[in-house]
Tab-separated table of C-alpha atoms in Angstrom:
chain	number	residue	atom	x	y	z
A	202	MET	CA	88.066	150.854	111.034
A	203	LYS	CA	91.728	149.966	111.514
A	204	LYS	CA	90.891	148.599	114.962
A	205	HIS	CA	88.220	146.315	113.451
A	206	ILE	CA	90.626	145.058	110.783
A	207	HIS	CA	93.287	144.445	113.426
A	208	LYS	CA	90.807	142.428	115.511
A	209	ILE	CA	89.714	140.334	112.524
A	210	PHE	CA	93.360	139.729	111.530
A	211	CYS	CA	94.316	138.704	115.065
A	212	PHE	CA	91.281	136.407	115.272
A	213	CYS	CA	91.803	134.710	111.879
A	214	ILE	CA	95.528	133.955	112.191
A	215	PRO	CA	95.114	131.557	115.151
A	216	LEU	CA	92.208	129.857	113.336
A	217	LEU	CA	94.344	129.442	110.209
A	218	VAL	CA	97.158	127.936	112.263
A	219	LEU	CA	94.707	125.607	114.013
A	220	PHE	CA	93.157	124.566	110.696
A	221	THR	CA	96.429	123.853	108.951
A	222	THR	CA	97.751	121.978	111.974
A	223	SER	CA	94.663	119.784	112.265
A	224	CYS	CA	94.731	119.003	108.542
A	225	LYS	CA	98.390	118.085	108.482
A	226	LYS	CA	98.881	114.404	107.670
A	227	ASP	CA	101.439	112.816	109.897
A	228	ASP	CA	100.708	109.577	108.048
A	229	ALA	CA	101.706	110.771	104.580
A	230	PRO	CA	104.104	108.452	102.714
A	231	VAL	CA	107.752	108.720	103.696
A	232	ALA	CA	110.420	108.606	101.002
A	233	THR	CA	113.670	106.853	100.180
A	234	THR	CA	116.163	107.244	97.347
A	235	GLN	CA	116.333	103.451	96.951
A	236	ASN	CA	114.418	101.527	94.339
A	237	ILE	CA	112.167	98.607	95.288
A	238	ASP	CA	114.900	96.056	94.665
A	239	GLU	CA	117.300	97.882	96.971
A	240	VAL	CA	114.596	98.116	99.631
A	241	LEU	CA	113.935	94.389	99.479
A	242	ASN	CA	117.580	93.440	99.680
A	243	SER	CA	118.516	95.881	102.440
A	244	ASN	CA	115.695	94.925	104.821
A	245	PRO	CA	116.277	91.519	106.502
A	246	ASP	CA	112.570	91.182	107.233
A	247	PHE	CA	111.828	91.221	103.489
A	248	SER	CA	114.393	88.564	102.587
A	249	MET	CA	111.822	85.863	101.781
A	250	TYR	CA	109.923	88.053	99.357
A	251	ALA	CA	113.212	89.284	97.882
A	252	TYR	CA	114.221	85.674	97.268
A	253	ALA	CA	110.828	84.895	95.712
A	254	VAL	CA	111.250	87.826	93.305
A	255	LYS	CA	114.697	86.623	92.297
A	256	LYS	CA	113.620	82.978	92.011
A	257	ALA	CA	110.690	83.946	89.779
A	258	ASN	CA	112.931	86.166	87.586
A	259	LEU	CA	110.921	89.277	88.390
A	260	GLU	CA	113.776	91.682	89.136
A	261	ILE	CA	112.949	93.452	85.873
A	262	PHE	CA	110.119	95.021	87.866
A	263	THR	CA	111.829	95.678	91.195
A	264	LYS	CA	114.741	97.300	89.346
A	265	GLY	CA	112.625	98.786	86.559
A	266	VAL	CA	111.654	102.386	85.904
A	267	GLY	CA	108.088	101.917	87.131
A	268	PRO	CA	106.107	103.311	88.692
A	269	TYR	CA	105.017	100.237	90.660
A	270	THR	CA	103.159	99.768	93.917
A	271	PHE	CA	104.346	96.820	96.016
A	272	TYR	CA	102.611	95.213	98.995
A	273	ILE	CA	105.406	93.448	100.859
A	274	PRO	CA	104.850	90.691	103.435
A	275	SER	CA	107.374	90.001	106.185
A	276	ASN	CA	109.279	86.768	106.686
A	277	SER	CA	106.957	85.873	109.570
A	278	SER	CA	104.010	86.191	107.175
A	279	PHE	CA	105.612	83.603	104.918
A	280	ALA	CA	106.207	81.366	107.936
A	281	ALA	CA	102.501	81.608	108.788
A	282	ILE	CA	101.665	79.793	105.532
A	283	GLY	CA	104.379	77.195	105.967
A	284	LEU	CA	107.209	78.858	104.035
A	285	ASN	CA	109.979	79.093	106.605
A	286	SER	CA	113.047	79.306	104.405
A	287	ASN	CA	114.299	79.840	100.864
A	288	ALA	CA	114.387	76.057	100.550
A	289	ASP	CA	110.608	75.997	101.053
A	290	ILE	CA	110.184	78.537	98.263
A	291	ASP	CA	112.361	76.347	96.033
A	292	LYS	CA	109.804	73.543	96.455
A	293	LEU	CA	106.912	75.618	95.077
A	294	ASP	CA	105.591	75.008	91.603
A	295	PRO	CA	107.322	77.671	89.413
A	296	LEU	CA	104.031	78.871	87.936
A	297	PHE	CA	102.418	79.227	91.351
A	298	LEU	CA	105.487	81.080	92.652
A	299	ALA	CA	105.288	83.544	89.765
A	300	VAL	CA	101.563	84.115	90.322
A	301	LEU	CA	102.022	84.487	94.098
A	302	THR	CA	104.897	86.951	93.741
A	303	THR	CA	103.333	89.114	91.037
A	304	TYR	CA	100.103	89.237	93.026
A	305	HIS	CA	101.895	91.601	95.416
A	306	PHE	CA	102.454	94.490	93.019
A	307	GLN	CA	100.598	96.751	90.631
A	308	GLY	CA	101.841	98.525	87.523
A	309	THR	CA	100.877	101.953	88.811
A	310	PHE	CA	101.599	104.426	91.607
A	311	ARG	CA	98.733	104.030	94.091
A	312	THR	CA	98.758	105.890	97.392
A	313	PHE	CA	96.981	104.654	100.501
A	314	TYR	CA	94.094	107.039	99.952
A	315	GLU	CA	93.712	105.939	96.340
A	316	ILE	CA	92.811	102.426	97.450
A	317	PRO	CA	89.070	102.253	96.748
A	318	GLU	CA	86.658	102.025	99.649
A	319	GLY	CA	84.955	98.852	98.454
A	320	PRO	CA	84.276	96.343	99.783
A	321	ASN	CA	85.400	94.197	96.872
A	322	ALA	CA	86.458	97.178	94.794
A	323	THR	CA	88.487	95.686	91.978
A	324	MET	CA	92.078	96.588	91.216
A	325	SER	CA	94.592	94.622	89.181
A	326	THR	CA	98.157	93.448	89.435
A	327	GLN	CA	100.958	94.201	86.992
A	328	THR	CA	99.904	91.054	85.109
A	329	GLY	CA	96.193	91.934	85.104
A	330	VAL	CA	94.987	89.545	87.826
A	331	VAL	CA	92.100	90.946	89.861
A	332	GLN	CA	92.607	92.139	93.439
A	333	TYR	CA	89.926	93.266	95.876
A	334	GLY	CA	90.414	96.442	97.877
A	335	THR	CA	88.666	97.814	100.939
A	336	ARG	CA	89.469	101.118	102.644
A	337	ASN	CA	87.507	102.255	105.676
A	338	PRO	CA	87.608	106.070	106.063
A	339	LYS	CA	86.237	105.824	109.613
A	340	THR	CA	89.027	103.597	110.911
A	341	ASP	CA	91.643	104.846	108.413
A	342	LYS	CA	92.533	101.259	107.583
A	343	ALA	CA	92.853	99.543	104.234
A	344	TYR	CA	92.914	95.941	103.105
A	345	LEU	CA	93.812	93.931	100.023
A	346	ASN	CA	91.906	90.654	99.737
A	347	GLY	CA	91.225	91.029	103.455
A	348	VAL	CA	94.906	91.466	104.330
A	349	GLU	CA	95.592	94.632	106.320
A	350	ILE	CA	97.938	97.252	104.895
A	351	LEU	CA	100.087	98.235	107.872
A	352	ASP	CA	101.366	101.699	106.947
A	353	LYS	CA	100.760	104.657	104.672
A	354	GLY	CA	103.541	103.667	102.290
A	355	THR	CA	107.096	104.600	101.412
A	356	VAL	CA	107.906	106.346	98.144
A	357	THR	CA	110.880	104.871	96.272
A	358	SER	CA	112.765	105.941	93.166
A	359	ASN	CA	110.560	103.656	91.046
A	360	GLY	CA	107.267	103.663	92.882
A	361	LEU	CA	105.834	103.000	96.306
A	362	TYR	CA	105.652	100.117	98.749
A	363	PHE	CA	103.498	99.149	101.701
A	364	LYS	CA	104.019	96.615	104.450
A	365	VAL	CA	101.177	94.097	104.717
A	366	ALA	CA	100.135	91.829	107.589
A	367	ASP	CA	100.009	88.560	105.641
A	368	VAL	CA	101.005	86.982	102.374
A	369	ILE	CA	98.239	87.910	99.915
A	370	GLN	CA	97.261	84.651	98.282
A	371	PRO	CA	96.013	84.924	94.695
A	372	PRO	CA	92.848	83.317	93.276
A	373	TYR	CA	94.926	80.488	91.840
A	374	PHE	CA	92.072	77.966	91.929
A	375	ALA	CA	88.674	78.389	90.293
A	376	SER	CA	86.548	77.539	93.327
A	377	ALA	CA	86.595	76.230	96.887
A	378	ILE	CA	86.248	72.707	95.490
A	379	THR	CA	89.418	72.908	93.408
A	380	GLN	CA	91.123	74.624	96.357
A	381	MET	CA	90.242	71.656	98.577
A	382	GLN	CA	91.365	69.199	95.907
A	383	SER	CA	94.760	70.893	95.739
A	384	TYR	CA	95.845	69.905	99.261
A	385	SER	CA	98.299	67.021	99.108
A	386	ASN	CA	97.308	65.784	102.584
A	387	ASN	CA	93.706	65.186	101.399
A	388	ASN	CA	92.519	67.066	104.478
A	389	TYR	CA	89.181	67.865	102.833
A	390	SER	CA	88.502	64.506	101.166
A	391	LEU	CA	85.449	63.810	103.321
A	392	MET	CA	83.830	67.150	102.585
A	393	LEU	CA	84.540	66.603	98.888
A	394	GLN	CA	82.975	63.142	99.124
A	395	ALA	CA	79.949	64.653	100.880
A	396	ILE	CA	79.556	67.328	98.202
A	397	ALA	CA	79.608	64.669	95.484
A	398	LYS	CA	77.174	62.446	97.417
A	399	THR	CA	74.671	65.277	97.942
A	400	ALA	CA	75.086	66.727	94.418
A	401	THR	CA	75.714	70.206	95.834
A	402	THR	CA	78.707	71.120	93.646
A	403	THR	CA	76.944	74.148	92.147
A	404	SER	CA	76.429	75.640	95.619
A	405	PHE	CA	80.208	75.757	96.040
A	406	THR	CA	81.238	76.896	92.564
A	407	THR	CA	78.698	79.589	91.673
A	408	THR	CA	80.092	83.135	91.786
A	409	ALA	CA	80.132	84.589	94.363
A	410	SER	CA	80.583	82.030	97.149
A	411	THR	CA	82.192	82.413	100.546
A	412	VAL	CA	82.852	78.865	101.731
A	413	PHE	CA	83.571	77.642	105.261
A	414	SER	CA	85.437	74.399	104.561
A	415	ILE	CA	85.363	71.468	106.973
A	416	PRO	CA	88.552	69.435	107.527
A	417	ASN	CA	88.378	65.657	107.838
A	418	SER	CA	88.842	65.660	111.622
A	419	VAL	CA	85.724	67.802	112.068
A	420	MET	CA	83.702	65.688	109.609
A	421	ILE	CA	84.619	62.505	111.526
A	422	ALA	CA	83.872	64.129	114.902
A	423	ASN	CA	80.354	64.802	113.612
A	424	GLY	CA	79.799	61.227	112.450
A	425	TYR	CA	80.680	61.621	108.788
A	426	ASP	CA	83.454	59.208	107.905
A	427	SER	CA	83.850	57.814	104.399
A	428	THR	CA	81.644	54.778	104.993
A	429	SER	CA	78.801	56.665	106.655
A	430	ILE	CA	78.742	59.281	103.873
A	431	ALA	CA	78.637	56.572	101.205
A	432	ASN	CA	75.684	54.830	102.908
A	433	LEU	CA	73.501	57.904	103.494
A	434	THR	CA	69.949	57.854	102.125
A	435	GLY	CA	66.628	59.518	102.847
A	436	ALA	CA	66.344	62.028	105.694
A	437	PRO	CA	69.981	61.721	106.848
A	438	LEU	CA	71.139	62.488	103.302
A	439	THR	CA	68.841	65.531	103.188
A	440	ALA	CA	70.222	66.687	106.537
A	441	LEU	CA	73.794	66.523	105.242
A	442	THR	CA	72.753	68.347	102.064
A	443	ASN	CA	71.359	71.208	104.136
A	444	ILE	CA	74.433	71.284	106.389
A	445	LEU	CA	76.744	71.620	103.384
A	446	ARG	CA	74.705	74.444	101.854
A	447	TYR	CA	74.747	76.100	105.283
A	448	HIS	CA	78.525	76.457	104.882
A	449	VAL	CA	78.217	78.720	101.836
A	450	ILE	CA	77.364	82.431	101.847
A	451	PRO	CA	76.310	83.688	98.396
A	452	GLN	CA	78.650	86.694	98.575
A	453	ARG	CA	82.379	87.371	98.270
A	454	ILE	CA	83.385	88.283	101.828
A	455	PHE	CA	87.008	88.707	102.891
A	456	LYS	CA	87.905	88.724	106.573
A	457	SER	CA	88.021	92.530	106.611
A	458	ASP	CA	84.493	92.832	105.244
A	459	PHE	CA	82.301	90.733	107.516
A	460	ARG	CA	79.612	92.611	109.407
A	461	VAL	CA	78.285	91.641	112.820
A	462	GLY	CA	74.876	89.995	112.603
A	463	ASP	CA	73.086	87.276	110.670
A	464	VAL	CA	74.158	86.415	107.121
A	465	VAL	CA	71.982	84.294	104.838
A	466	THR	CA	73.516	81.091	103.478
A	467	ARG	CA	72.718	78.874	100.493
A	468	PHE	CA	70.529	76.755	102.766
A	469	THR	CA	67.447	78.790	101.913
A	470	SER	CA	66.274	81.221	104.623
A	471	ASN	CA	68.883	79.992	107.084
A	472	SER	CA	71.598	82.295	108.415
A	473	VAL	CA	74.883	82.007	110.270
A	474	THR	CA	75.770	84.601	112.878
A	475	ILE	CA	78.903	86.734	112.642
A	476	SER	CA	80.360	88.300	115.780
A	477	GLY	CA	83.650	89.891	116.817
A	478	ALA	CA	85.506	92.687	115.036
A	479	PRO	CA	87.748	93.194	111.981
A	480	GLY	CA	90.716	90.878	112.226
A	481	ASN	CA	88.932	88.715	114.795
A	482	PHE	CA	85.556	87.760	113.354
A	483	LEU	CA	83.743	84.645	114.589
A	484	VAL	CA	81.050	82.507	112.944
A	485	LYS	CA	78.342	80.429	114.601
A	486	GLY	CA	75.536	78.224	113.344
A	487	LYS	CA	72.058	78.501	114.819
A	488	SER	CA	72.386	75.188	116.678
A	489	ASN	CA	76.040	75.553	117.660
A	490	THR	CA	76.766	76.329	121.295
A	491	SER	CA	79.749	78.561	120.536
A	492	ALA	CA	81.344	80.571	117.734
A	493	VAL	CA	84.714	79.831	116.116
A	494	PRO	CA	87.236	82.133	114.416
A	495	VAL	CA	86.772	82.807	110.726
A	496	GLY	CA	90.541	82.938	110.178
A	497	ASN	CA	92.290	84.068	107.006
A	498	GLY	CA	90.468	83.672	103.737
A	499	ILE	CA	92.016	82.693	100.416
A	500	ALA	CA	90.615	84.187	97.232
A	501	THR	CA	89.322	81.768	94.623
A	502	GLY	CA	87.969	82.463	91.172
A	503	SER	CA	84.420	82.267	92.511
A	504	GLY	CA	84.780	83.725	95.996
A	505	VAL	CA	86.669	83.185	99.253
A	506	PHE	CA	87.825	79.954	100.923
A	507	TYR	CA	87.984	79.611	104.720
A	508	THR	CA	88.768	76.695	107.007
A	509	ILE	CA	86.864	76.485	110.300
A	510	SER	CA	87.256	74.231	113.318
A	511	GLN	CA	83.649	73.143	113.780
A	512	MET	CA	80.723	72.072	111.637
A	513	LEU	CA	78.087	74.796	111.389
A	514	LYS	CA	74.666	73.473	112.427
A	515	PRO	CA	71.461	75.126	111.113
């Protein structure tokens, strides 16, 4: 009997060691004795976000008791959206700066594995603005509004922070139309004119809508300048109406959540084709010869706003 027990004991111990080793999480959050404010101001790569916090008078949170969960973009992420220096941040509308900055933290302690699987699982910021989370257990990756979370987090004295791949832009505008109207360079004026001409506003403002917006250069390259749009009637006007509806998917889809295959648009029974992989998705119309990158989406009140470099053709 003792021999049998000895054999079982000797057999089980290696299994227990193997089990505990394989279950050990090397990607568990690391820890620091600093608070969030000290982290921001001691890391040169966070200097832009640190300045934004200070400029928006939000240090009550970074220095506060917490707990808070911060999603911190790097300086290069700010540069990617045209904010290259503190002087650029100074030029932002104060209200927008406050909304942008607060959109990067939550009034709770949320670990990586507490981010809901989604897609489009709702969370909220410290100020109660909705965020959309996606966590993929198969790839062990997580996203916030389509922006990848780059690590498993660092515990601080007043919460937790993650590094994120991009600045997470808040749903500051109600729809893709108001988003397009907000650009001071009027880069979407022709698409806005076309939407008004074809009376397709509802297609772009109904929740939920993922919109592939067409800049003026692409509109002109396809024969739609201001004069030609104004003069459209009959079949050509119907064709433009269908093309515009073909640029709207009746779902909220961030760049992390596209799936390869055909996706139905608001042009009834007509689909665009998605190819590629997370972080590098492409979109193609049925009559297009090639696909183009989807790029980074911006959340709106009714969905997601994208800019693409070609007109999608049904």
